[in-house]
PDB file of C-alpha atoms in Angstrom:
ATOM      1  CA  UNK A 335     -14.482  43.621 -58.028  1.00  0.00           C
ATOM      2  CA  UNK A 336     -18.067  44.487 -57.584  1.00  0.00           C
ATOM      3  CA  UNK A 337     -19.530  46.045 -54.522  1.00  0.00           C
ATOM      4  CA  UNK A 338     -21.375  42.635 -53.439  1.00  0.00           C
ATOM      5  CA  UNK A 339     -17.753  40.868 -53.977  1.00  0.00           C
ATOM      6  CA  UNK A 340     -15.650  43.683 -52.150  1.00  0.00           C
ATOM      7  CA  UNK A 341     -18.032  43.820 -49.017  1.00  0.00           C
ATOM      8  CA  UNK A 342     -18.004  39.784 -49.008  1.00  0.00           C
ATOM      9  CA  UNK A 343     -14.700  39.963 -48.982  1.00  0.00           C
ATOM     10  CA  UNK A 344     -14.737  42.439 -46.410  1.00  0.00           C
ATOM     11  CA  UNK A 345     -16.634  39.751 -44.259  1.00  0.00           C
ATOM     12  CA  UNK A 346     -14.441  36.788 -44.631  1.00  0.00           C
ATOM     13  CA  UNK A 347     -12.996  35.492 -41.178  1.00  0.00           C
ATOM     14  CA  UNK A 348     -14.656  36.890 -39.045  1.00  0.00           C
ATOM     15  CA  UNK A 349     -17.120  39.634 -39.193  1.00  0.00           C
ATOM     16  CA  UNK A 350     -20.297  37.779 -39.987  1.00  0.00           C
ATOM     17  CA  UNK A 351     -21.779  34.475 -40.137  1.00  0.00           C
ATOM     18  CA  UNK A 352     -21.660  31.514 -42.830  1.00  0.00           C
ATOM     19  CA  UNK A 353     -25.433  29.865 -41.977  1.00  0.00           C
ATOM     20  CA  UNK A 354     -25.354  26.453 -43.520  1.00  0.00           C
ATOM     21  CA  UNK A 355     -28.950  24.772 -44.048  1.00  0.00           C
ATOM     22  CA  UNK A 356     -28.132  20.915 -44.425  1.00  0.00           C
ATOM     23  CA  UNK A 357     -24.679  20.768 -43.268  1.00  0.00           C
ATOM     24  CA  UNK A 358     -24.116  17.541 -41.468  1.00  0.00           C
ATOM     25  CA  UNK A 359     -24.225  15.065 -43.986  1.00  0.00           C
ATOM     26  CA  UNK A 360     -22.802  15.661 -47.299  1.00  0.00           C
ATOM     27  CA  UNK A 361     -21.702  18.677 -46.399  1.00  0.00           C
ATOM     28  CA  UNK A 362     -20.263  18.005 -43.073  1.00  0.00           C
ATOM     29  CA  UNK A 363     -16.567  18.756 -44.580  1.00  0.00           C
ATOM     30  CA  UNK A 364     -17.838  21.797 -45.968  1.00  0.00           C
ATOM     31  CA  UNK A 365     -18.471  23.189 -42.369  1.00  0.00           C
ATOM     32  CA  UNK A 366     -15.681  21.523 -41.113  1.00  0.00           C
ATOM     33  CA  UNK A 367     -13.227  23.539 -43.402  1.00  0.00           C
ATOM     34  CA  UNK A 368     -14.743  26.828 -42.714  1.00  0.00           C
ATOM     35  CA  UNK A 369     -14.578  26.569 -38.922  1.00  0.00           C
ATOM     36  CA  UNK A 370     -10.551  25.254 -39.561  1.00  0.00           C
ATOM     37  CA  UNK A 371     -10.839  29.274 -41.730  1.00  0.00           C
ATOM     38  CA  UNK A 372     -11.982  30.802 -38.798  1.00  0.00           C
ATOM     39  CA  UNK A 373     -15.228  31.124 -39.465  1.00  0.00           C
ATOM     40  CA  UNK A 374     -18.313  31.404 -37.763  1.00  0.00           C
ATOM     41  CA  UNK A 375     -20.938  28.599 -38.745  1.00  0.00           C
ATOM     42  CA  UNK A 376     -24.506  28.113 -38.091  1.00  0.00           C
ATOM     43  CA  UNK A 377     -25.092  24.717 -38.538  1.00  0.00           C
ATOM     44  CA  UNK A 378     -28.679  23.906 -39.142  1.00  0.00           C
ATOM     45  CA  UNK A 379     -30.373  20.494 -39.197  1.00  0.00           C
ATOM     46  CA  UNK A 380     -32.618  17.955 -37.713  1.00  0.00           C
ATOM     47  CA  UNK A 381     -29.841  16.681 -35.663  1.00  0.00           C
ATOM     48  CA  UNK A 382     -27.294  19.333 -35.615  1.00  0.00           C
ATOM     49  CA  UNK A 383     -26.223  19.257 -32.243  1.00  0.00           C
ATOM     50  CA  UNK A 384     -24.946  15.494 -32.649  1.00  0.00           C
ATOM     51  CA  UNK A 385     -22.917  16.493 -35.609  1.00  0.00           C
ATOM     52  CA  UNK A 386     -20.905  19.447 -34.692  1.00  0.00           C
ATOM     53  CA  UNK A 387     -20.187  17.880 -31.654  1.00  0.00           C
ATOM     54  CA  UNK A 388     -16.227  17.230 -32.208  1.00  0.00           C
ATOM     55  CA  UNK A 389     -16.024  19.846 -34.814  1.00  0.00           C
ATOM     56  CA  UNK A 390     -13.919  22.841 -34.671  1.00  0.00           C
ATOM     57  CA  UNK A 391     -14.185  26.151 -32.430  1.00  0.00           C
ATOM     58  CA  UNK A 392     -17.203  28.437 -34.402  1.00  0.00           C
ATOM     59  CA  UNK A 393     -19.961  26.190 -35.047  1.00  0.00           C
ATOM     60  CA  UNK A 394     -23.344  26.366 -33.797  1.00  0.00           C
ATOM     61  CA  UNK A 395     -25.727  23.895 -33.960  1.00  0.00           C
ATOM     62  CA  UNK A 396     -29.866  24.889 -34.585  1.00  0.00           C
ATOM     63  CA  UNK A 397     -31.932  21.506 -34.169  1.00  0.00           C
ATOM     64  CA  UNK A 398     -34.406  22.217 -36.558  1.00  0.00           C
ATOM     65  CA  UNK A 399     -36.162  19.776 -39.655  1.00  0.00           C
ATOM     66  CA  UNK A 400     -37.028  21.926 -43.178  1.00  0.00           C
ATOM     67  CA  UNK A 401     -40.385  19.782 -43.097  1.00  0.00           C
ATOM     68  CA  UNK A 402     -41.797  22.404 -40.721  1.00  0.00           C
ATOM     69  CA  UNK A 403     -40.326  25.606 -42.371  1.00  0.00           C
ATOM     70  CA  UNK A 404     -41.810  28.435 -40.489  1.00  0.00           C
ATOM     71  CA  UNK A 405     -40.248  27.351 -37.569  1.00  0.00           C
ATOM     72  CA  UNK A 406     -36.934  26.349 -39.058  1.00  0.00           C
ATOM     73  CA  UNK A 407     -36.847  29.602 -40.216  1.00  0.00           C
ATOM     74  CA  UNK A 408     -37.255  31.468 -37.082  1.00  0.00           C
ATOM     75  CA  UNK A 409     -35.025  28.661 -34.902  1.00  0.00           C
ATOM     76  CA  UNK A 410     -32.727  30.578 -37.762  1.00  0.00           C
ATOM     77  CA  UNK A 411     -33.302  33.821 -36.937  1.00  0.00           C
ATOM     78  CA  UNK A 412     -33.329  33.127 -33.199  1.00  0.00           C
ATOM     79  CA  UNK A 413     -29.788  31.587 -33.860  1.00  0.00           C
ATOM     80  CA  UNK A 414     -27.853  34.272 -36.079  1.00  0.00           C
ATOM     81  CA  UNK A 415     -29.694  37.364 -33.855  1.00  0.00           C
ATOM     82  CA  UNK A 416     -27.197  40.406 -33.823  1.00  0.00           C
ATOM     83  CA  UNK A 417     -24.879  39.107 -36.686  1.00  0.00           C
ATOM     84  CA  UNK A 418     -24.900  39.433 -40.128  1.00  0.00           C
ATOM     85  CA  UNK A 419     -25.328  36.400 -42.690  1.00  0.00           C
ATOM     86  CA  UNK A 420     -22.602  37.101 -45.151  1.00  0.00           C
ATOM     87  CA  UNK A 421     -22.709  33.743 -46.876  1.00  0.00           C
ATOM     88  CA  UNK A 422     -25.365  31.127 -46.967  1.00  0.00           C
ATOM     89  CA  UNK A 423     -25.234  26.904 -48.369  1.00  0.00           C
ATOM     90  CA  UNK A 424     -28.212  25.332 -48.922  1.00  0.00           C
ATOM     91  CA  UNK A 425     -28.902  22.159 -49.463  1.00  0.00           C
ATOM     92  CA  UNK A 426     -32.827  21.274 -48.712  1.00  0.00           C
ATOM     93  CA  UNK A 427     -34.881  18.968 -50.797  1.00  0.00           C
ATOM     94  CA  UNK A 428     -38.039  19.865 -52.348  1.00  0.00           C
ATOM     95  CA  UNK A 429     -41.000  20.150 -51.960  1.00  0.00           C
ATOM     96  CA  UNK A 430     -39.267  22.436 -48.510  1.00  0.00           C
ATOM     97  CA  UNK A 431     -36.801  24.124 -50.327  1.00  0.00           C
ATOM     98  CA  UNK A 432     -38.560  27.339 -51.597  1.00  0.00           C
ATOM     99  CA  UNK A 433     -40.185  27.415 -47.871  1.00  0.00           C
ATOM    100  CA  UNK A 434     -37.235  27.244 -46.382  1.00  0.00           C
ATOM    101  CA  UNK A 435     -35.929  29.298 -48.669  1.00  0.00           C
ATOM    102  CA  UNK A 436     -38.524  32.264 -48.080  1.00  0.00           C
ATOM    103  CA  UNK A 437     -38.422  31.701 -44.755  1.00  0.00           C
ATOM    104  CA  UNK A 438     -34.584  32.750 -44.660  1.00  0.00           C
ATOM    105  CA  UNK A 439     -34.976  35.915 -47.045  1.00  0.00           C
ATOM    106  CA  UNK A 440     -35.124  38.495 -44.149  1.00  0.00           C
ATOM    107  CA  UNK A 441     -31.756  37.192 -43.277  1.00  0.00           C
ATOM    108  CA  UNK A 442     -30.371  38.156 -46.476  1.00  0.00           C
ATOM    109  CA  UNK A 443     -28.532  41.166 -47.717  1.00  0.00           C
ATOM    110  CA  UNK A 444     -27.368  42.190 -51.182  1.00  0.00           C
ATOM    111  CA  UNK A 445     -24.139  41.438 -49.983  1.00  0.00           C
ATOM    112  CA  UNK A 446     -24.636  37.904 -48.487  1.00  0.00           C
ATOM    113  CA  UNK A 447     -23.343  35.480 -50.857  1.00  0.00           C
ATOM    114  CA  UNK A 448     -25.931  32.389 -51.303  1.00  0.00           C
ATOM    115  CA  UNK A 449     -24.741  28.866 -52.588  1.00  0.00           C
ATOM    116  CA  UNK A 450     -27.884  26.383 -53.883  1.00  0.00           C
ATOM    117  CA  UNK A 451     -26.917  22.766 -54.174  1.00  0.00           C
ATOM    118  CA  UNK A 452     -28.713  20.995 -56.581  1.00  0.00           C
ATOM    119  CA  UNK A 453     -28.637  17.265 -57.478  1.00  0.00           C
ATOM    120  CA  UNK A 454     -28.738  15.382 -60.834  1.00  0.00           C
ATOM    121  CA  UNK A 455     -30.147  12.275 -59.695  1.00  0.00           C
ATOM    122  CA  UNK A 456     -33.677  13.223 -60.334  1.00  0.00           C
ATOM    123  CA  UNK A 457     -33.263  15.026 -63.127  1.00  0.00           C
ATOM    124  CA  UNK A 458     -32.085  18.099 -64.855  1.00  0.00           C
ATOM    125  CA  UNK A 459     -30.834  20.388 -62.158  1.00  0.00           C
ATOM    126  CA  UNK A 460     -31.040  23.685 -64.210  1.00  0.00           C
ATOM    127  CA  UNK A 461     -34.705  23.185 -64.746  1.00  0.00           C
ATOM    128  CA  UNK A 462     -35.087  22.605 -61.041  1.00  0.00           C
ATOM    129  CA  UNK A 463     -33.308  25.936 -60.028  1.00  0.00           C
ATOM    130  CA  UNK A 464     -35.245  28.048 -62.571  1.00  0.00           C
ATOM    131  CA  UNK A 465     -38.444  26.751 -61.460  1.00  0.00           C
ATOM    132  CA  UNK A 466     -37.458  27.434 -57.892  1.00  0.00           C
ATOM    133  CA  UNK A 467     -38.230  30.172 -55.422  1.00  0.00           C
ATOM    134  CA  UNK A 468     -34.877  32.398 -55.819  1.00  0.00           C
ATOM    135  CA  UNK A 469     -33.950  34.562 -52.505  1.00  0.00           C
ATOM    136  CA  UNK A 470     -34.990  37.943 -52.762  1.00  0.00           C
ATOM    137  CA  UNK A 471     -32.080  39.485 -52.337  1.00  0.00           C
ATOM    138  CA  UNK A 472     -28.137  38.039 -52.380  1.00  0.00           C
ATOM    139  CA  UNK A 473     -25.324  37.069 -54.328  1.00  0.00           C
ATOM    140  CA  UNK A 474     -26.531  34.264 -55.909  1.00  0.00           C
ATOM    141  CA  UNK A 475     -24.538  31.038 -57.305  1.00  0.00           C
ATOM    142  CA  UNK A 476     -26.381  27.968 -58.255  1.00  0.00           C
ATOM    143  CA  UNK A 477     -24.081  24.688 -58.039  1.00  0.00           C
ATOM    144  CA  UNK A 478     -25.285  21.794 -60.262  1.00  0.00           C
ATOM    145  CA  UNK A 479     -24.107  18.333 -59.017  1.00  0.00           C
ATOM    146  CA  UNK A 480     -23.195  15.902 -61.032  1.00  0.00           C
ATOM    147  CA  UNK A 481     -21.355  12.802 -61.345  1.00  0.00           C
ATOM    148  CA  UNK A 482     -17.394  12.238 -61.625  1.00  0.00           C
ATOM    149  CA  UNK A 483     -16.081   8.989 -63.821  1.00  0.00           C
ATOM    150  CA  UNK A 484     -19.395   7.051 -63.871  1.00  0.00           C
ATOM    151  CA  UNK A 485     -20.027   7.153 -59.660  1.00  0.00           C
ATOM    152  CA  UNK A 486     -21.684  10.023 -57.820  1.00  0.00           C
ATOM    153  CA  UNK A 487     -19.711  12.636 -56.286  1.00  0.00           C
ATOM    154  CA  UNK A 488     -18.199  11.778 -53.012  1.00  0.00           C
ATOM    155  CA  UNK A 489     -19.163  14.534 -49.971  1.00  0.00           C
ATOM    156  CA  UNK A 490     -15.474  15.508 -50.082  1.00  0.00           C
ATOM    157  CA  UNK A 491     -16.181  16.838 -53.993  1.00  0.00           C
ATOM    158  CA  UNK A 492     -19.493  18.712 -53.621  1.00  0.00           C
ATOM    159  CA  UNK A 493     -18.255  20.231 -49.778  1.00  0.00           C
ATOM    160  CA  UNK A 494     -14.907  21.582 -52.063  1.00  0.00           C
ATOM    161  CA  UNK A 495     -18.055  23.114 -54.536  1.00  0.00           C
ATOM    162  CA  UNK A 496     -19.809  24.237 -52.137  1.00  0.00           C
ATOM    163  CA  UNK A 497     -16.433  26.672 -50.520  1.00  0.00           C
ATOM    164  CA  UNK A 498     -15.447  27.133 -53.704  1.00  0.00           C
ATOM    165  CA  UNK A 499     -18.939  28.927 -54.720  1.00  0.00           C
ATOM    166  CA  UNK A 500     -18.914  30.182 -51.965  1.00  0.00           C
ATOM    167  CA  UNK A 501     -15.819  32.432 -52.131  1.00  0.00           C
ATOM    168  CA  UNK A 502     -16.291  32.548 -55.868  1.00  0.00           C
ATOM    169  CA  UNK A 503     -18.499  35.681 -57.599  1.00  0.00           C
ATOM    170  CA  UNK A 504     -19.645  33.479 -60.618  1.00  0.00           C
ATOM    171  CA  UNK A 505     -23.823  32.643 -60.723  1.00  0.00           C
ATOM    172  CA  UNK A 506     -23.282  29.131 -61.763  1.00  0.00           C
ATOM    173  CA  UNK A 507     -20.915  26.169 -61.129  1.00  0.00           C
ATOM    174  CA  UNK A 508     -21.063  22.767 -62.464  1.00  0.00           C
ATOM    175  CA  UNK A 509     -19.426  20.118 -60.716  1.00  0.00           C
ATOM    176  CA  UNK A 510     -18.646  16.538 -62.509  1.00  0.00           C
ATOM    177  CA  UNK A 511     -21.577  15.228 -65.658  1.00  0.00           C
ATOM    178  CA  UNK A 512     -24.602  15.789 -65.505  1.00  0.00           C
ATOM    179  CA  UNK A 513     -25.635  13.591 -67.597  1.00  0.00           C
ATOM    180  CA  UNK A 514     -27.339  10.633 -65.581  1.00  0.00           C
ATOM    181  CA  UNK A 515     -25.848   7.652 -64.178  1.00  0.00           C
ATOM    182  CA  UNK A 516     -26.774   4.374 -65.546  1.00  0.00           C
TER     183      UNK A 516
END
């Protein structure tokens, strides 16, 4: 196990915070399972607040919308003050995402384990990612979304991605074809 993996593992439960950028849509279930884990989740979104309410113990909710990153990025900082980010999901559409993306790099460690989503729909996800601000520091996995017998992938499939990345070490996971939809 290498040293990013045994101090993630280190973190899981309940030493440091899962910050999930986009997590009340498609990724609701995602957040959902983690606070059910005993986690500690940073929910952020433009309406955040509506959609953890009802959700597990663990969740907090940052109101904030990626098209004004500088301050989505401190409402993030503001939010996670005094705990560490061991893990990180992001799901944020461009042209915000490498904003956003910068904007959350001071939160980072080489220990905190960050999951990109990307989507097929517009194209080939790969060359998305590699053109694509990486963090400057992390544990990086990059989760391609595809499709799963000829119909997109339901939020149930890419949240189970998303965890599974997420306590995962590889740098790439590819979920369904991603070859387009007719």
């Amino acid at each position: 196990m290498g040293n990013a993996d045994a101090t993630r593992s280190s973190h899981h439960g309940r030493r440091g915070v899962v910050l999930v950028l986009g997590g009340t849509g498609m990724l609701r279930p995602a957040v959902e399972q983690l606070l059910r884990e005993g986690e500690q989740v940073v929910v952020v979104a433009r309406h955040a607040s509506r959609a953890v309410a009802g959700m597990p113990e663990g969740a907090t909710a940052v109101d904030a919308d990626w098209v004004r990153p500088a301050e989505y990025g401190q409402r993030c900082r503001v939010a996670v003050a005094g705990r560490e980010v061991c893990s990180v999901i992001l799901w944020v559409h461009q042209p915000h995402r490498d904003a956003v993306t910068m904007e959350i790099d001071p939160l980072l460690t080489d220990a905190t384990r960050v999951v990109r989503l990307w989507g097929s729909a517009s194209g080939d996800p790969r060359a998305k990612a590699m053109a694509s601000h990486e963090p400057r520091t992390g544990d990086l996995c990059d989760v391609y979304l595809g499709s799963s017998g000829g119909e997109w992938l339901t939020h149930e499939q890419i949240s189970q991605a998303a965890v599974t990345a997420l306590r995962g070490s590889s740098r790439e996971l590819v979920v369904g074809d991603l070859r387009a939809l007719p």
